[in-house]
PDB file of C-alpha atoms in Angstrom:
ATOM      1  CA  MET A   1      44.277  85.419  70.299  1.00  0.00           C
ATOM      2  CA  ARG A   2      44.344  85.898  74.184  1.00  0.00           C
ATOM      3  CA  LEU A   3      47.594  84.385  74.512  1.00  0.00           C
ATOM      4  CA  PRO A   4      49.499  86.668  72.236  1.00  0.00           C
ATOM      5  CA  ARG A   5      47.857  89.781  73.925  1.00  0.00           C
ATOM      6  CA  THR A   6      48.637  88.675  77.440  1.00  0.00           C
ATOM      7  CA  GLY A   7      52.369  88.006  76.423  1.00  0.00           C
ATOM      8  CA  LEU A   8      52.541  91.326  74.829  1.00  0.00           C
ATOM      9  CA  ARG A   9      51.237  92.990  77.900  1.00  0.00           C
ATOM     10  CA  ALA A  10      53.223  91.211  80.155  1.00  0.00           C
ATOM     11  CA  LYS A  11      56.469  92.050  78.242  1.00  0.00           C
ATOM     12  CA  LEU A  12      55.527  95.889  78.164  1.00  0.00           C
ATOM     13  CA  PHE A  13      54.686  95.683  81.888  1.00  0.00           C
ATOM     14  CA  LEU A  14      58.130  93.999  82.568  1.00  0.00           C
ATOM     15  CA  ALA A  15      60.026  96.471  80.451  1.00  0.00           C
ATOM     16  CA  MET A  16      58.526  99.564  82.087  1.00  0.00           C
ATOM     17  CA  LEU A  17      58.693  97.908  85.430  1.00  0.00           C
ATOM     18  CA  ILE A  18      62.676  97.283  84.917  1.00  0.00           C
ATOM     19  CA  THR A  19      63.329 100.811  83.536  1.00  0.00           C
ATOM     20  CA  SER A  20      61.447 102.246  86.517  1.00  0.00           C
ATOM     21  CA  ALA A  21      63.514  99.999  88.795  1.00  0.00           C
ATOM     22  CA  VAL A  22      66.901 100.995  87.355  1.00  0.00           C
ATOM     23  CA  LEU A  23      66.054 104.654  87.546  1.00  0.00           C
ATOM     24  CA  ILE A  24      65.075 104.298  91.146  1.00  0.00           C
ATOM     25  CA  GLY A  25      68.038 102.378  92.202  1.00  0.00           C
ATOM     26  CA  ALA A  26      69.974 105.176  90.554  1.00  0.00           C
ATOM     27  CA  ILE A  27      68.423 107.933  92.289  1.00  0.00           C
ATOM     28  CA  MET A  28      68.428 105.961  95.606  1.00  0.00           C
ATOM     29  CA  PHE A  29      72.148 105.264  95.216  1.00  0.00           C
ATOM     30  CA  SER A  30      73.065 108.949  94.546  1.00  0.00           C
ATOM     31  CA  ALA A  31      71.078 110.044  97.473  1.00  0.00           C
ATOM     32  CA  HIS A  32      72.791 107.537  99.807  1.00  0.00           C
ATOM     33  CA  TYR A  33      76.228 108.427  98.596  1.00  0.00           C
ATOM     34  CA  SER A  34      75.456 112.211  98.860  1.00  0.00           C
ATOM     35  CA  PHE A  35      74.055 111.928 102.219  1.00  0.00           C
ATOM     36  CA  HIS A  36      77.198 109.801 103.275  1.00  0.00           C
ATOM     37  CA  GLN A  37      79.636 112.368 101.840  1.00  0.00           C
ATOM     38  CA  GLY A  38      77.676 115.097 103.626  1.00  0.00           C
ATOM     39  CA  LEU A  39      77.914 113.436 107.028  1.00  0.00           C
ATOM     40  CA  ILE A  40      81.667 112.918 106.503  1.00  0.00           C
ATOM     41  CA  ARG A  41      82.156 116.497 105.775  1.00  0.00           C
ATOM     42  CA  TYR A  42      80.110 117.397 108.801  1.00  0.00           C
ATOM     43  CA  LEU A  43      81.996 114.984 111.127  1.00  0.00           C
ATOM     44  CA  ASN A  44      85.343 116.334 109.730  1.00  0.00           C
ATOM     45  CA  GLU A  45      84.361 119.881 110.663  1.00  0.00           C
ATOM     46  CA  ILE A  46      83.557 118.828 114.282  1.00  0.00           C
ATOM     47  CA  GLU A  47      86.822 117.014 114.351  1.00  0.00           C
ATOM     48  CA  SER A  48      88.879 119.943 113.065  1.00  0.00           C
ATOM     49  CA  GLU A  49      87.330 121.986 116.039  1.00  0.00           C
ATOM     50  CA  GLN A  50      88.151 119.369 118.547  1.00  0.00           C
ATOM     51  CA  ALA A  51      91.671 119.046 117.169  1.00  0.00           C
ATOM     52  CA  GLN A  52      92.164 122.889 117.524  1.00  0.00           C
ATOM     53  CA  ALA A  53      90.848 122.569 121.201  1.00  0.00           C
ATOM     54  CA  LEU A  54      93.473 119.759 121.790  1.00  0.00           C
ATOM     55  CA  ALA A  55      96.206 121.927 120.208  1.00  0.00           C
ATOM     56  CA  GLN A  56      95.309 124.634 122.679  1.00  0.00           C
ATOM     57  CA  SER A  57      95.511 122.284 125.506  1.00  0.00           C
ATOM     58  CA  LEU A  58      99.044 121.290 124.249  1.00  0.00           C
ATOM     59  CA  ALA A  59     100.041 124.603 124.071  1.00  0.00           C
ATOM     60  CA  GLN A  60      99.139 125.152 127.718  1.00  0.00           C
ATOM     61  CA  HIS A  61     101.012 122.078 128.596  1.00  0.00           C
ATOM     62  CA  TYR A  62     103.995 123.397 126.815  1.00  0.00           C
ATOM     63  CA  THR A  63     103.843 126.498 128.568  1.00  0.00           C
ATOM     64  CA  THR A  64     103.608 124.919 132.086  1.00  0.00           C
ATOM     65  CA  HIS A  65     106.459 122.571 131.392  1.00  0.00           C
ATOM     66  CA  GLY A  66     108.675 124.710 129.093  1.00  0.00           C
ATOM     67  CA  SER A  67     109.084 121.688 126.876  1.00  0.00           C
ATOM     68  CA  TRP A  68     107.692 118.443 125.547  1.00  0.00           C
ATOM     69  CA  LYS A  69     109.996 116.168 127.754  1.00  0.00           C
ATOM     70  CA  GLU A  70     107.071 115.062 130.010  1.00  0.00           C
ATOM     71  CA  LEU A  71     105.108 113.897 127.134  1.00  0.00           C
ATOM     72  CA  ARG A  72     108.020 111.771 125.650  1.00  0.00           C
ATOM     73  CA  LYS A  73     108.983 110.534 129.052  1.00  0.00           C
ATOM     74  CA  ASP A  74     105.646 109.010 129.868  1.00  0.00           C
ATOM     75  CA  PRO A  75     103.262 108.005 127.084  1.00  0.00           C
ATOM     76  CA  LYS A  76     100.349 108.046 129.837  1.00  0.00           C
ATOM     77  CA  ASN A  77     100.546 111.814 129.862  1.00  0.00           C
ATOM     78  CA  TRP A  78      99.790 111.792 126.155  1.00  0.00           C
ATOM     79  CA  ASN A  79      96.978 109.481 126.693  1.00  0.00           C
ATOM     80  CA  ARG A  80      95.575 111.547 129.382  1.00  0.00           C
ATOM     81  CA  LEU A  81      95.453 114.657 127.199  1.00  0.00           C
ATOM     82  CA  LEU A  82      93.776 112.666 124.546  1.00  0.00           C
ATOM     83  CA  ARG A  83      91.033 111.326 126.871  1.00  0.00           C
ATOM     84  CA  GLY A  84      90.399 114.734 128.016  1.00  0.00           C
ATOM     85  CA  THR A  85      88.873 115.687 124.671  1.00  0.00           C
ATOM     86  CA  ARG A  86      86.229 114.275 122.298  1.00  0.00           C
ATOM     87  CA  LEU A  87      88.671 114.017 119.396  1.00  0.00           C
ATOM     88  CA  HIS A  88      88.123 110.619 117.248  1.00  0.00           C
ATOM     89  CA  GLN A  89      84.812 109.731 118.825  1.00  0.00           C
ATOM     90  CA  ALA A  90      83.187 110.396 115.544  1.00  0.00           C
ATOM     91  CA  PHE A  91      86.008 108.778 113.444  1.00  0.00           C
ATOM     92  CA  GLY A  92      88.447 105.865 113.848  1.00  0.00           C
ATOM     93  CA  GLU A  93      89.376 104.859 117.393  1.00  0.00           C
ATOM     94  CA  ASP A  94      87.918 106.591 120.642  1.00  0.00           C
ATOM     95  CA  PRO A  95      90.822 107.670 122.805  1.00  0.00           C
ATOM     96  CA  THR A  96      88.911 106.494 125.822  1.00  0.00           C
ATOM     97  CA  GLN A  97      89.071 102.928 124.639  1.00  0.00           C
ATOM     98  CA  THR A  98      92.812 102.566 123.773  1.00  0.00           C
ATOM     99  CA  PRO A  99      94.800 100.458 126.051  1.00  0.00           C
ATOM    100  CA  LYS A 100      96.832 102.333 128.807  1.00  0.00           C
ATOM    101  CA  GLY A 101     100.253 103.424 127.488  1.00  0.00           C
ATOM    102  CA  ARG A 102      99.458 103.173 123.868  1.00  0.00           C
ATOM    103  CA  ALA A 103      98.623 106.574 121.955  1.00  0.00           C
ATOM    104  CA  ASN A 104      95.866 106.792 119.380  1.00  0.00           C
ATOM    105  CA  SER A 105      96.801 105.522 116.084  1.00  0.00           C
ATOM    106  CA  ARG A 106      95.379 108.746 114.169  1.00  0.00           C
ATOM    107  CA  ILE A 107      97.030 111.308 116.265  1.00  0.00           C
ATOM    108  CA  ALA A 108     100.708 112.375 116.444  1.00  0.00           C
ATOM    109  CA  LEU A 109     102.716 115.258 118.008  1.00  0.00           C
ATOM    110  CA  LEU A 110     105.669 116.755 116.243  1.00  0.00           C
ATOM    111  CA  ASP A 111     108.190 119.428 117.365  1.00  0.00           C
ATOM    112  CA  VAL A 112     108.768 122.700 115.550  1.00  0.00           C
ATOM    113  CA  ASN A 113     111.027 120.984 113.048  1.00  0.00           C
ATOM    114  CA  GLU A 114     108.344 118.223 112.325  1.00  0.00           C
ATOM    115  CA  ASN A 115     109.952 115.620 114.056  1.00  0.00           C
ATOM    116  CA  ARG A 116     107.751 112.862 115.768  1.00  0.00           C
ATOM    117  CA  LEU A 117     107.636 113.237 119.485  1.00  0.00           C
ATOM    118  CA  VAL A 118     104.666 111.235 120.623  1.00  0.00           C
ATOM    119  CA  GLY A 119     102.209 109.096 118.534  1.00  0.00           C
ATOM    120  CA  PRO A 120     102.475 106.841 115.574  1.00  0.00           C
ATOM    121  CA  PRO A 121     104.426 107.719 112.388  1.00  0.00           C
ATOM    122  CA  LEU A 122     101.849 109.237 110.074  1.00  0.00           C
ATOM    123  CA  PRO A 123     102.163 110.401 106.415  1.00  0.00           C
ATOM    124  CA  LEU A 124     102.619 114.060 106.465  1.00  0.00           C
ATOM    125  CA  HIS A 125     101.038 114.620 102.958  1.00  0.00           C
ATOM    126  CA  ASP A 126      97.754 112.906 104.200  1.00  0.00           C
ATOM    127  CA  ALA A 127      97.434 114.169 107.689  1.00  0.00           C
ATOM    128  CA  ARG A 128      95.896 117.542 108.879  1.00  0.00           C
ATOM    129  CA  ARG A 129      98.312 119.844 110.723  1.00  0.00           C
ATOM    130  CA  TYR A 130      97.321 122.057 113.413  1.00  0.00           C
ATOM    131  CA  PRO A 131      99.838 124.527 114.877  1.00  0.00           C
ATOM    132  CA  ILE A 132     100.739 124.521 118.540  1.00  0.00           C
ATOM    133  CA  VAL A 133     101.389 128.147 119.516  1.00  0.00           C
ATOM    134  CA  THR A 134     102.723 129.767 122.599  1.00  0.00           C
ATOM    135  CA  ASN A 135     103.698 133.315 122.985  1.00  0.00           C
ATOM    136  CA  GLU A 136     102.941 133.841 119.353  1.00  0.00           C
ATOM    137  CA  MET A 137     105.262 131.184 118.517  1.00  0.00           C
ATOM    138  CA  ILE A 138     104.914 127.799 116.956  1.00  0.00           C
ATOM    139  CA  VAL A 139     106.351 125.187 119.414  1.00  0.00           C
ATOM    140  CA  GLY A 140     104.948 122.170 117.849  1.00  0.00           C
ATOM    141  CA  TRP A 141     102.463 120.589 115.393  1.00  0.00           C
ATOM    142  CA  LEU A 142      99.337 118.286 116.189  1.00  0.00           C
ATOM    143  CA  LEU A 143      99.012 115.653 113.278  1.00  0.00           C
ATOM    144  CA  VAL A 144      95.523 114.036 112.671  1.00  0.00           C
ATOM    145  CA  ALA A 145      95.281 111.373 110.066  1.00  0.00           C
ATOM    146  CA  PRO A 146      92.130 111.279 107.889  1.00  0.00           C
ATOM    147  CA  SER A 147      89.473 108.837 108.178  1.00  0.00           C
ATOM    148  CA  THR A 148      86.278 107.860 106.524  1.00  0.00           C
ATOM    149  CA  VAL A 149      85.041 105.310 109.000  1.00  0.00           C
ATOM    150  CA  VAL A 150      82.219 106.754 111.253  1.00  0.00           C
ATOM    151  CA  THR A 151      82.123 105.329 114.780  1.00  0.00           C
ATOM    152  CA  ASP A 152      80.192 107.990 116.667  1.00  0.00           C
ATOM    153  CA  ALA A 153      77.078 106.235 118.070  1.00  0.00           C
ATOM    154  CA  LEU A 154      74.555 109.031 117.330  1.00  0.00           C
ATOM    155  CA  ALA A 155      75.959 109.539 113.887  1.00  0.00           C
ATOM    156  CA  LEU A 156      75.646 105.695 113.264  1.00  0.00           C
ATOM    157  CA  GLN A 157      72.161 105.766 114.546  1.00  0.00           C
ATOM    158  CA  PHE A 158      71.188 108.661 112.277  1.00  0.00           C
ATOM    159  CA  LYS A 159      72.844 107.020 109.440  1.00  0.00           C
ATOM    160  CA  HIS A 160      71.103 103.755 109.877  1.00  0.00           C
ATOM    161  CA  GLU A 161      67.701 105.749 110.288  1.00  0.00           C
ATOM    162  CA  GLN A 162      68.413 107.560 106.998  1.00  0.00           C
ATOM    163  CA  GLY A 163      69.256 104.289 105.289  1.00  0.00           C
ATOM    164  CA  ARG A 164      66.065 102.538 106.447  1.00  0.00           C
ATOM    165  CA  MET A 165      63.913 105.621 105.276  1.00  0.00           C
ATOM    166  CA  LEU A 166      65.666 105.548 101.847  1.00  0.00           C
ATOM    167  CA  SER A 167      64.973 101.873 101.778  1.00  0.00           C
ATOM    168  CA  LEU A 168      61.349 102.265 102.427  1.00  0.00           C
ATOM    169  CA  ILE A 169      60.987 105.071  99.932  1.00  0.00           C
ATOM    170  CA  SER A 170      62.706 102.719  97.060  1.00  0.00           C
ATOM    171  CA  LEU A 171      60.109  99.967  98.061  1.00  0.00           C
ATOM    172  CA  ILE A 172      57.208 102.407  97.847  1.00  0.00           C
ATOM    173  CA  ALA A 173      58.372 103.847  94.628  1.00  0.00           C
ATOM    174  CA  LEU A 174      58.906 100.592  93.136  1.00  0.00           C
ATOM    175  CA  LEU A 175      55.505  99.513  94.055  1.00  0.00           C
ATOM    176  CA  LEU A 176      53.894 102.567  92.712  1.00  0.00           C
ATOM    177  CA  ALA A 177      56.027 102.242  89.559  1.00  0.00           C
ATOM    178  CA  GLY A 178      54.605  98.557  89.210  1.00  0.00           C
ATOM    179  CA  ILE A 179      51.099  99.764  89.427  1.00  0.00           C
ATOM    180  CA  GLU A 180      51.661 102.625  87.028  1.00  0.00           C
ATOM    181  CA  SER A 181      53.348 100.211  84.724  1.00  0.00           C
ATOM    182  CA  TRP A 182      50.529  98.018  84.833  1.00  0.00           C
ATOM    183  CA  LEU A 183      47.923 100.453  84.191  1.00  0.00           C
ATOM    184  CA  LEU A 184      49.934 102.078  81.349  1.00  0.00           C
ATOM    185  CA  ALA A 185      50.466  98.605  79.751  1.00  0.00           C
ATOM    186  CA  ARG A 186      46.697  98.017  79.789  1.00  0.00           C
ATOM    187  CA  TRP A 187      45.905 101.463  78.408  1.00  0.00           C
ATOM    188  CA  LEU A 188      48.365 101.362  75.618  1.00  0.00           C
ATOM    189  CA  LEU A 189      47.361  97.947  74.619  1.00  0.00           C
ATOM    190  CA  GLY A 190      43.645  98.642  74.843  1.00  0.00           C
ATOM    191  CA  PRO A 191      43.489  99.914  71.239  1.00  0.00           C
ATOM    192  CA  VAL A 192      45.368  96.705  70.136  1.00  0.00           C
ATOM    193  CA  GLN A 193      43.079  94.696  71.927  1.00  0.00           C
ATOM    194  CA  GLU A 194      40.063  96.525  70.243  1.00  0.00           C
ATOM    195  CA  LEU A 195      41.466  96.340  66.780  1.00  0.00           C
ATOM    196  CA  THR A 196      42.337  92.690  67.062  1.00  0.00           C
TER     197      THR A 196
END
């Protein structure tokens, strides 16, 4: 009679362990997804502040030169303005790493009529717009394309640390679930063994 009892105990243990593992996996996946989305929202807020600062710098440039001719004539002037900000160090390309003479692929400058002046062609319906205002008049638009790729070193390090912590918590929870499943299997089958 020992073999059937052992087999029943093992089956009950495996059933409870698998159920616990599925629940732990679902909870950890939800936690990881929620954390990732929260980090993206946080970085988007930072990027929005940096884009507004860049729009102010562009407004000063327009006030000084009276037009966008300097930026259109020489793309290096546009790259210099980008390198003067921290915009896109959190997402996508870093302006300080772009080759000379090439604008960042996620930032573009439009005139007041939304004609592209500098930067790559970006989809207007997806990109976020920031007005460039001088003397209470809009003289252009700063366009920033959305991105969900995190490249900021500190943000990536924090994300990896949280991922390792969630993995460790998952392993500990699975181990505790295994011990609890084994004890429950023994406790639930105790009366059956006595009856047998």
